[in-house]
CSV table of C-alpha atoms in Angstrom, one decimal:
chain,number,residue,atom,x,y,z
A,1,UNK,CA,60.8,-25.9,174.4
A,2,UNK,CA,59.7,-28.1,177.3
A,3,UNK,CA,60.9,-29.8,180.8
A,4,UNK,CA,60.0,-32.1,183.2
A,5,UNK,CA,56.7,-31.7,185.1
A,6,UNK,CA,58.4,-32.8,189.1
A,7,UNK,CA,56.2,-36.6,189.0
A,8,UNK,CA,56.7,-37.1,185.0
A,9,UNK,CA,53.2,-36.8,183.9
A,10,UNK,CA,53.6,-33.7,182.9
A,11,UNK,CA,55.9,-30.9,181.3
A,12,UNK,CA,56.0,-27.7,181.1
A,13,UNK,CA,55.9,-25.5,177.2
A,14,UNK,CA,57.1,-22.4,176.7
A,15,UNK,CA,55.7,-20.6,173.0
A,16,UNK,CA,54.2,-17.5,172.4
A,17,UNK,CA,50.4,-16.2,172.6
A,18,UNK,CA,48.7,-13.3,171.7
A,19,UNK,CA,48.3,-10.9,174.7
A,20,UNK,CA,44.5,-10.7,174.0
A,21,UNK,CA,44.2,-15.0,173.4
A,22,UNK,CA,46.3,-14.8,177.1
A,23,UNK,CA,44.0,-12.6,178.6
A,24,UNK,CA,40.9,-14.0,177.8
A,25,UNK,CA,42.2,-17.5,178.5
A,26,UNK,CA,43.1,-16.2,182.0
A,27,UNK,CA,39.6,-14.7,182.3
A,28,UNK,CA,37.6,-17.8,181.1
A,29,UNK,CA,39.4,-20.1,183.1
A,30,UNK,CA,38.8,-18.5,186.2
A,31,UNK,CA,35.2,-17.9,185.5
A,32,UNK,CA,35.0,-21.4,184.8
A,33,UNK,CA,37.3,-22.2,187.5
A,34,UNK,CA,39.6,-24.6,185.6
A,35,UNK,CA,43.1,-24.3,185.7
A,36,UNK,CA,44.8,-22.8,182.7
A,37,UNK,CA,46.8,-25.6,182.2
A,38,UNK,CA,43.9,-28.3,181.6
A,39,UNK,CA,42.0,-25.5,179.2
A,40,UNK,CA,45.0,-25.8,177.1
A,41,UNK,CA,45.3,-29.8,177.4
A,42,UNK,CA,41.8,-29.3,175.8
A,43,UNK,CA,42.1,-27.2,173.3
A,44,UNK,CA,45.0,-28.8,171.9
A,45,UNK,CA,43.4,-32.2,171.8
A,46,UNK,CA,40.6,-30.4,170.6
A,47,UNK,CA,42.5,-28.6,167.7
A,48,UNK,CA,44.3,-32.1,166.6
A,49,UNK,CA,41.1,-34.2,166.6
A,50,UNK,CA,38.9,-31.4,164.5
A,51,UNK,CA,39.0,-31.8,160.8
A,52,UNK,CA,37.6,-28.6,160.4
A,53,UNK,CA,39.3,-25.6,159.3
A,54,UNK,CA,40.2,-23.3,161.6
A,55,UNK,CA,41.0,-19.4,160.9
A,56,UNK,CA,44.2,-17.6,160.9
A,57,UNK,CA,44.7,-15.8,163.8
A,58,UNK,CA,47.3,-12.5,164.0
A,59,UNK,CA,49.7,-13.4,166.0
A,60,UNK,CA,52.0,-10.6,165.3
A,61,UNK,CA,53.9,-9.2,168.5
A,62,UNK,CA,52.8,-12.5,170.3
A,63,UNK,CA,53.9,-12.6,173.8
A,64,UNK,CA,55.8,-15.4,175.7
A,65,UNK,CA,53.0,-17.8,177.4
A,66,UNK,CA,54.2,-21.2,179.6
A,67,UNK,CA,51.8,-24.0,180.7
A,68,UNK,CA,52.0,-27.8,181.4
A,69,UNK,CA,50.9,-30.4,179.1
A,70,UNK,CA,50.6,-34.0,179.6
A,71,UNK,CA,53.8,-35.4,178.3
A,72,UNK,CA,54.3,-36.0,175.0
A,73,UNK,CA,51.2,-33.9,173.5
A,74,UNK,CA,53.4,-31.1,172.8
A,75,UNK,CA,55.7,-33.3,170.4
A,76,UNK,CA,52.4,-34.3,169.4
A,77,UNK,CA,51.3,-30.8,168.8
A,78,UNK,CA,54.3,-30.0,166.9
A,79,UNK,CA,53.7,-32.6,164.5
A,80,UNK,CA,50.2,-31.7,163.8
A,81,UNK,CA,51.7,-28.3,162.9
A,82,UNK,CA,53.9,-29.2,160.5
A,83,UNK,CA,51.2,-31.5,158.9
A,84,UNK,CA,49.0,-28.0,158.9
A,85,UNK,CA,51.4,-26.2,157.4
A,86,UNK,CA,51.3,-23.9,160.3
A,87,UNK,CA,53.6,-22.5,163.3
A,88,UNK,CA,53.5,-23.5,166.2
A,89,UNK,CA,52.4,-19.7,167.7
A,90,UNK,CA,49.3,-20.1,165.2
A,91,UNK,CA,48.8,-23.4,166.1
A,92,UNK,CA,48.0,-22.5,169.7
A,93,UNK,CA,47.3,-19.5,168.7
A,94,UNK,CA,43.8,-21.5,166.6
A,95,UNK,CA,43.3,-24.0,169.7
A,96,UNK,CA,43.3,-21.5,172.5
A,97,UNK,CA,40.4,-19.0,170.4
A,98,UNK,CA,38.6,-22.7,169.5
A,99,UNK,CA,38.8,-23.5,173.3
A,100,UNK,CA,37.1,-19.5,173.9
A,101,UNK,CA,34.2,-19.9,171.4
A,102,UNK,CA,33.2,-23.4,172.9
A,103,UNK,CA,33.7,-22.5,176.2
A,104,UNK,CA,31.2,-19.1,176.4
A,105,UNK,CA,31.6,-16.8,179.9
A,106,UNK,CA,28.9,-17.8,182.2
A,107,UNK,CA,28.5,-14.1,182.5
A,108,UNK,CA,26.6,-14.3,178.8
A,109,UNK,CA,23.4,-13.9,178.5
A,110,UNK,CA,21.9,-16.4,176.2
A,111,UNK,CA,23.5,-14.2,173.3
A,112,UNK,CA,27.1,-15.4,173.9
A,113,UNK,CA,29.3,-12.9,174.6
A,114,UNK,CA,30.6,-12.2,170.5
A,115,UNK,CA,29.3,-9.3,168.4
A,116,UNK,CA,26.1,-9.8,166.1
A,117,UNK,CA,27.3,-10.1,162.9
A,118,UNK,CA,24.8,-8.8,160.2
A,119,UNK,CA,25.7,-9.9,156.5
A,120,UNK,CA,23.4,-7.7,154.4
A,121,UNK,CA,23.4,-9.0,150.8
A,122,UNK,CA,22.2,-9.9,147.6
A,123,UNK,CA,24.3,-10.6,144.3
A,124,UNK,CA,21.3,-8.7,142.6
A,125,UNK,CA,22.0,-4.9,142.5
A,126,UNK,CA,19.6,-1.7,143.2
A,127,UNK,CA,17.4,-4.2,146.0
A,128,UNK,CA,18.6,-1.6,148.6
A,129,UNK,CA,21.4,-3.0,150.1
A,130,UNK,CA,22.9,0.1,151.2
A,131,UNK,CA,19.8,1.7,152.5
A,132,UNK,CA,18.7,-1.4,154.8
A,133,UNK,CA,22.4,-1.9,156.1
A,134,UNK,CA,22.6,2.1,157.2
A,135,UNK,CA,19.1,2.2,158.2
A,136,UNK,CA,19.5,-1.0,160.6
A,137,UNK,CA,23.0,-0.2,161.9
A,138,UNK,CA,21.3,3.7,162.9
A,139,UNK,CA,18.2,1.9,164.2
A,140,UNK,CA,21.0,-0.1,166.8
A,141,UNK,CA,22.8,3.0,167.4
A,142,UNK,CA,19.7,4.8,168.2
A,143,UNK,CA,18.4,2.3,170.9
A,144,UNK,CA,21.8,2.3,172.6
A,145,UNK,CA,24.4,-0.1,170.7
A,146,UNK,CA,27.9,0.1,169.6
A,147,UNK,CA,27.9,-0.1,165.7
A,148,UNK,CA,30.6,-1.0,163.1
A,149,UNK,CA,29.1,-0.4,159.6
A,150,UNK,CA,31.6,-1.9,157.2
A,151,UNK,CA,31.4,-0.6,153.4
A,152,UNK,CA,32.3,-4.0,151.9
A,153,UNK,CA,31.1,-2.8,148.5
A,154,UNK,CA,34.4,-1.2,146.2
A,155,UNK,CA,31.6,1.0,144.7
A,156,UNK,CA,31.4,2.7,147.9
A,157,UNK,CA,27.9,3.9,147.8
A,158,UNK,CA,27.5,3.3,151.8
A,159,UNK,CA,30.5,6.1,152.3
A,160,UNK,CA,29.2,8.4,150.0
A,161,UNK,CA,26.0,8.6,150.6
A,162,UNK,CA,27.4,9.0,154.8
A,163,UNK,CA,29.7,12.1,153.7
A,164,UNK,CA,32.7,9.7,154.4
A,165,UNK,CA,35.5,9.7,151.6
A,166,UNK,CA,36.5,5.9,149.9
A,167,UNK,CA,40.1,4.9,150.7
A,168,UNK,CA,42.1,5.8,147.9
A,169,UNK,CA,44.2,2.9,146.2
A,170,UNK,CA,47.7,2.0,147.3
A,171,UNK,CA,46.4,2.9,151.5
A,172,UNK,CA,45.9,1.1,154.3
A,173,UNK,CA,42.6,-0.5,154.1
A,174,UNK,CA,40.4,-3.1,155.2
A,175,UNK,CA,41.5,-4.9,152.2
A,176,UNK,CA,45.1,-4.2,152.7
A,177,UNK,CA,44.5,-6.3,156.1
A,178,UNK,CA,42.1,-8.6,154.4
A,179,UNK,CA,45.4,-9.6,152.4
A,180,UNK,CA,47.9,-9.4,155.3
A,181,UNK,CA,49.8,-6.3,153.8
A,182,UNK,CA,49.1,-4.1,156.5
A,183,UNK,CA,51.3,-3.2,159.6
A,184,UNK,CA,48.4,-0.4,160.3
A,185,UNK,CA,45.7,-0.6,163.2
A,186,UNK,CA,42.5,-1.0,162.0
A,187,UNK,CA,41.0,1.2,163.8
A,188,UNK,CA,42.6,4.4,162.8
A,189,UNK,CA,40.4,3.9,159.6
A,190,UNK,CA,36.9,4.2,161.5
A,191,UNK,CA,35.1,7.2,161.2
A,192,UNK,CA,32.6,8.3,163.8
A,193,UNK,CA,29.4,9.4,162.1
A,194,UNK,CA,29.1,12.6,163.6
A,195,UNK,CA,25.1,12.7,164.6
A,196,UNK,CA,23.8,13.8,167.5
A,197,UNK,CA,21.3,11.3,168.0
A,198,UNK,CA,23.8,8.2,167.8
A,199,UNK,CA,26.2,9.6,170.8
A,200,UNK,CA,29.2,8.8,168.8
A,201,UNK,CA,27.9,4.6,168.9
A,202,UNK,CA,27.4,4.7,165.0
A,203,UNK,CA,31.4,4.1,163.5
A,204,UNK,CA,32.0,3.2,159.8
A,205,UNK,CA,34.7,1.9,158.0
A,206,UNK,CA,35.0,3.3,154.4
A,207,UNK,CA,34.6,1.4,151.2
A,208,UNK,CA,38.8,1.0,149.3
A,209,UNK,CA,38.8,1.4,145.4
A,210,UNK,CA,41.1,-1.7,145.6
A,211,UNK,CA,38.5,-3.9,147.0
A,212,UNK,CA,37.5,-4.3,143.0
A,213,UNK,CA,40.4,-6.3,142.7
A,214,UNK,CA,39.7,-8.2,146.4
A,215,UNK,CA,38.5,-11.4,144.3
A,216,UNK,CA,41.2,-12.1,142.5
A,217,UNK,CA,44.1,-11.1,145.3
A,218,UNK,CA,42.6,-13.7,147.5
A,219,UNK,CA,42.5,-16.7,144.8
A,220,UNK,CA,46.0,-15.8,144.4
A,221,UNK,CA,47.3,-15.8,148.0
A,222,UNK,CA,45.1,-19.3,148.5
A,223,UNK,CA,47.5,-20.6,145.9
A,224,UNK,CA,50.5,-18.8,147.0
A,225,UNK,CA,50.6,-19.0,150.5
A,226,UNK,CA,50.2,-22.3,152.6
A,227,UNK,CA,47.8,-22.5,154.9
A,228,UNK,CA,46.0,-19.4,154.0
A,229,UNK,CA,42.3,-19.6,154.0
A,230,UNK,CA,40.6,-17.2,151.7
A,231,UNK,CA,37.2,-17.6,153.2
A,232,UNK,CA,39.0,-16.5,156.1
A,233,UNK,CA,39.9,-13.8,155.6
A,234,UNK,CA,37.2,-10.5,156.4
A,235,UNK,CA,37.0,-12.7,160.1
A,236,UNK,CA,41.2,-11.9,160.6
A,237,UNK,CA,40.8,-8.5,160.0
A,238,UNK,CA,37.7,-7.6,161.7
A,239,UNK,CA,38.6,-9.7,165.1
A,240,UNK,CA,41.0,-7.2,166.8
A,241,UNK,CA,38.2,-4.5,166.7
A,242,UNK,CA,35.8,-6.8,167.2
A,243,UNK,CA,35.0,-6.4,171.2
A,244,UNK,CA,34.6,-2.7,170.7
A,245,UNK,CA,31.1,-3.3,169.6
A,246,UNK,CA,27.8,-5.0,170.2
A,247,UNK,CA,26.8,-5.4,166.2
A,248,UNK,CA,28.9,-5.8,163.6
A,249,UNK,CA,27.0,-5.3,159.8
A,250,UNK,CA,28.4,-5.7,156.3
A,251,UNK,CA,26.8,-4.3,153.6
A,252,UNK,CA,27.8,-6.5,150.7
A,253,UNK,CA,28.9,-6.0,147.7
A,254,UNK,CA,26.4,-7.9,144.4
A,255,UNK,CA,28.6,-10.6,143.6
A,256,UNK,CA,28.9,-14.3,144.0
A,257,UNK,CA,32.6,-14.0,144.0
A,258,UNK,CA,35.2,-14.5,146.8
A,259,UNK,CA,34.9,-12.2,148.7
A,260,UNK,CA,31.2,-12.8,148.6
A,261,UNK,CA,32.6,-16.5,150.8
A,262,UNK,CA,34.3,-14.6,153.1
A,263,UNK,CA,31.7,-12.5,153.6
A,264,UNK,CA,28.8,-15.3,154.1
A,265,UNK,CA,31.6,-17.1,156.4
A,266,UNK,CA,32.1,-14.0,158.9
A,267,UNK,CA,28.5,-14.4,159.2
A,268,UNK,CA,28.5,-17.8,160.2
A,269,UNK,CA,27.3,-19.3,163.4
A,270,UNK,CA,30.3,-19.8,165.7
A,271,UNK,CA,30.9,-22.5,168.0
A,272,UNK,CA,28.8,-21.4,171.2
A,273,UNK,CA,27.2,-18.9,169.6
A,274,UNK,CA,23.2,-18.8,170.0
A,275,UNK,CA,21.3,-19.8,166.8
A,276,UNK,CA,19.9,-16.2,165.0
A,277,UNK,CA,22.6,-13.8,166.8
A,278,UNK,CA,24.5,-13.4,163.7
A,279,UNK,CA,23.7,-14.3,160.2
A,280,UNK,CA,22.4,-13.4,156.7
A,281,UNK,CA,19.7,-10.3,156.1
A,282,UNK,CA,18.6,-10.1,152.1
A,283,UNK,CA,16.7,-7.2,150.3
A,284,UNK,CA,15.0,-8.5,147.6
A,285,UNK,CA,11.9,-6.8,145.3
A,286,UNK,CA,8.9,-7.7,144.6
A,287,UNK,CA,9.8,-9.0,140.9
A,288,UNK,CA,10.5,-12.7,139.3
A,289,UNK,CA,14.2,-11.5,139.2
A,290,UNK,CA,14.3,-11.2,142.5
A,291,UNK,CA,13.7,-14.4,143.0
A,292,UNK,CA,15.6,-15.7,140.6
A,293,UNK,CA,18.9,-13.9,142.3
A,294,UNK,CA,17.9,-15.3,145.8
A,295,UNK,CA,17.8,-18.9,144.3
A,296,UNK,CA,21.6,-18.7,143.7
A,297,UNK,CA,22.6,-16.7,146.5
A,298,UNK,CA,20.9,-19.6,148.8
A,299,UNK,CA,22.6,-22.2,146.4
A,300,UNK,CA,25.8,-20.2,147.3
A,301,UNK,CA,25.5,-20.6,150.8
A,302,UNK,CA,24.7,-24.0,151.2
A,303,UNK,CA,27.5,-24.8,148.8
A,304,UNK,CA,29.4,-22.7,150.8
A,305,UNK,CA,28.6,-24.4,154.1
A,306,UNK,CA,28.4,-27.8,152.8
A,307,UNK,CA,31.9,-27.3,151.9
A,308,UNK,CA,33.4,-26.0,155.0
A,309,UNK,CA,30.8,-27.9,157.7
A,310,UNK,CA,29.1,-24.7,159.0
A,311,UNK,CA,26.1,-23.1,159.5
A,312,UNK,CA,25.0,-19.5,158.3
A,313,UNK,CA,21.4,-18.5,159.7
A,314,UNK,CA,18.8,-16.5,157.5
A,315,UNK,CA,17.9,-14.1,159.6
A,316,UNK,CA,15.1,-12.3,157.3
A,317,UNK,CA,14.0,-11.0,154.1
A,318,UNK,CA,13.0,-6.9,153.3
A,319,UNK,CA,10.8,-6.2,150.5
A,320,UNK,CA,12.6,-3.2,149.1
A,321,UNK,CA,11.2,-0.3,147.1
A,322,UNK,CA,7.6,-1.7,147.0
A,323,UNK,CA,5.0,-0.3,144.9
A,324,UNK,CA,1.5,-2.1,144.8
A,325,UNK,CA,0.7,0.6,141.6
A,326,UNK,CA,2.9,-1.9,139.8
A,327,UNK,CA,-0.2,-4.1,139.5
A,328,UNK,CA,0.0,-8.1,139.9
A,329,UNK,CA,3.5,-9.0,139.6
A,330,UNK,CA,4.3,-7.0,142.8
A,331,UNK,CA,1.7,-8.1,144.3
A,332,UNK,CA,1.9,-11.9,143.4
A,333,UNK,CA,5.6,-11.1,144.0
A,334,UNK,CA,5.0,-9.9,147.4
A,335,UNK,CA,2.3,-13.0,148.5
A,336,UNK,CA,5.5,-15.4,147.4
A,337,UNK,CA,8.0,-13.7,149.6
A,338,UNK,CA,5.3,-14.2,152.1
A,339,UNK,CA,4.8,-17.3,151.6
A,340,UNK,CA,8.1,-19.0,152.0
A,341,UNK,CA,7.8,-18.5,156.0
A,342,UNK,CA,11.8,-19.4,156.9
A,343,UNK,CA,12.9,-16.7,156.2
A,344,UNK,CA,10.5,-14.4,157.6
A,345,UNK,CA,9.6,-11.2,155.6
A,346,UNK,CA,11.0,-8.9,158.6
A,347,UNK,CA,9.9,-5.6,156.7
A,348,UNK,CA,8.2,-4.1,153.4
A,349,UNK,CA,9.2,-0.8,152.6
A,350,UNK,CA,7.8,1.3,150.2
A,351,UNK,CA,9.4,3.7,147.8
A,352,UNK,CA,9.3,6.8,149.5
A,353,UNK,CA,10.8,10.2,149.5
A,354,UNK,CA,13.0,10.5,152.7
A,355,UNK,CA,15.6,7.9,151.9
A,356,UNK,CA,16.8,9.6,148.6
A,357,UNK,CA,16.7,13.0,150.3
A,358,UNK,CA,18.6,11.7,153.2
A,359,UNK,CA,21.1,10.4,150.7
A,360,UNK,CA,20.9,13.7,148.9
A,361,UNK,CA,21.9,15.1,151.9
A,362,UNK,CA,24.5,12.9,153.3
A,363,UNK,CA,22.9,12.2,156.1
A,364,UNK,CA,21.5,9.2,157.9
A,365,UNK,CA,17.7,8.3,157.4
A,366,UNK,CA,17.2,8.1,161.2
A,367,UNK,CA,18.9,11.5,162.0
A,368,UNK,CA,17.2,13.5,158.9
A,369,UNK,CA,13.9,11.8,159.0
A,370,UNK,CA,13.5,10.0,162.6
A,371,UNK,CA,9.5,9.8,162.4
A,372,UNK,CA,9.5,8.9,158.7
A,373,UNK,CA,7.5,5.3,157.8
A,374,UNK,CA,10.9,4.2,156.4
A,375,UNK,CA,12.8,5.3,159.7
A,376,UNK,CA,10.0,2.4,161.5
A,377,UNK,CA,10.3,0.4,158.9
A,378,UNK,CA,14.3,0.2,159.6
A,379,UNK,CA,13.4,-0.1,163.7
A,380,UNK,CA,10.9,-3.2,163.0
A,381,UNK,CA,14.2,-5.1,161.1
A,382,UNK,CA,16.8,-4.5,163.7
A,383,UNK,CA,14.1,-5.5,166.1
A,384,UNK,CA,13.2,-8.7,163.8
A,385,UNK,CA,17.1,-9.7,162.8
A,386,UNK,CA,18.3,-9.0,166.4
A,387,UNK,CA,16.3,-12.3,167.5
């Protein structure tokens, strides 16, 4: 609903905005020291001029929020809705959390002020996904960070070999949210690793056994539900827990599939974010088929980004499980992986003894086996991803 603005250029909107969106909006606006009234102008404009999909936003228990708008963009506003397929609390709901990511706090360093997001994967299995995605998210623990390591991977191998239980079927889980089933907070399914070394900054959230079925669930809802964006999806449920932490990694699960896009797209480069802060980290051996599987994962994601006009950032490559006994096609291999430059090789690490006793043990690398080579090792590629 609107009225009259006193000198009829303007009139005021009443709709409803999330409590966090209003709260960051009042924040940004007076760090920027605009008035809250021409951010919105903005980001509305903004929002109807961009051809660019823009994510759901969960705008469940929405609060009432009033402004002034020039007059006649509201009406203008609504009709974009409609065209969108969306409400009119989403719709703002989209341009005011377009408006924050363009519009970064000057209090940022040159970072931006959004979590690293660390997409660890590889559609090839047994490259170490796992291993590099615990073994970086302890190495950022250890140096003082606040850590989300999210078991994307059904098989659950991340939780297990952690000590933490997989979700059974038919619970709340990240996929549950994923597919806008759940009422639940998200973060009553973290688990703190309990280490000593971390200081409680190391949090996981367990693998689901539903997440085998995460593919196909999503296709369906993109067909079912209008204005659903599959790709989407991961980035909705991770946002509300998403300023609780300073990284944010994902170890994949091998596939190419669906939820293989929406994990590449939470890694993307958002708007104002710096180039490098978030991205793609891929294990790979040193074998042709290797490089065969990195071929079509890098085909996925520029397919991927073609199609949706964004950018995703290679962050690095890890030579996994490296053994130069294996003659001239590791080490050939290895010279190749070298060789391609962008992206770098951050880390070789050879096959040693301390990560399959740590996992043995269910414990972290970094707590069992601090001054290991394959502890460093782990060190050198937060150091070289965190860029």
């Amino acid at each position: 609903m609107s009225s009259p603005y006193p000198n009829g250029d303007r009139e005021k909107v009443a709709s409803k905005l999330p409590s966090a969106l209003q709260q960051q909006l009042k924040i940004r606006c007076a760090e920027l020291g605009l008035d809250i009234q021409d951010a919105v102008t903005t980001a509305v404009n903004d929002w109807r001029a961009s051809s660019r999909p823009a994510p759901d936003i969960d705008t469940a228990g929405a609060r009432s929020f009033s402004t002034w708008l020039p007059t006649g963009l509201y009406d203008q506003f609504k009709e974009s809705c409609g065209e969108r397929g969306v409400s009119y609390t989403q719709g703002l709901a989209q341009s005011v959390r377009v408006w924050l990511d363009a519009n970064p706090s000057p209090r940022s360093d040159a970072r931006g002020d959004e979590p690293a997001r660390i997409v660890v994967c590889n559609q090839k299995g047994g490259v170490g996904k796992t291993a590099v995605s615990a073994g970086i998210a302890q190495a950022y623990a250890e140096a003082g960070k606040r850590v989300l390591l999210v078991d994307y991977d059904p098989q659950g191998h991340l939780s297990e070999q952690l000590g933490v239980p997989q979700i059974e079927p038919d619970h709340d889980s990240l996929v549950a949210h994923m597919r806008g089933e759940s009422d639940g907070d998200l973060r009553e399914l973290v688990t703190v690793i309990e280490e000593e070394r971390f200081e409680k900054r190391l949090h996981l959230l367990p693998s689901c056994f539903d997440g085998f079925l995460l593919d196909s669930s999503l296709g369906i809802l993109s067909a079912q539900k209008r204005g659903f964006q599959k790709e989407a999806a991961l980035e909705m449920a991770l946002r509300p827990i998403e300023p609780e932490y300073d990284v944010i990694i994902l170890d994949c699960p091998p596939s190419l599939g669906i939820a293989m896009d929406a994990g590449l797209y939470y890694g993307r480069r958002r708007r104002g974010e710096a180039a490098g802060h978030s991205g793609v980290l891929i294990p790979v051996l040193a074998e042709d088929s290797s490089a065969t599987a990195y071929t079509m994962l890098s085909q996925q994601i520029e397919d991927l980004c073609e199609d949706l006009r964004m950018e995703i950032d290679y962050l690095g490559l890890v030579v996994n499980l490296y053994d130069s006994r294996r003659g001239y096609v590791a080490t050939s291999s290895l010279e190749q992986w070298k060789s391609i430059g962008d992206p770098p090789v951050l880390a070789v690490i050879s096959d040693l003894k301390e990560q399959r006793e740590a996992v043995r043990m269910r414990r972290p690398l970094l707590a069992y086996a601090p001054h290991s080579d394959q502890a460093e090792a782990m060190r050198q590629i937060a150091k070289g991803a965190g860029r």
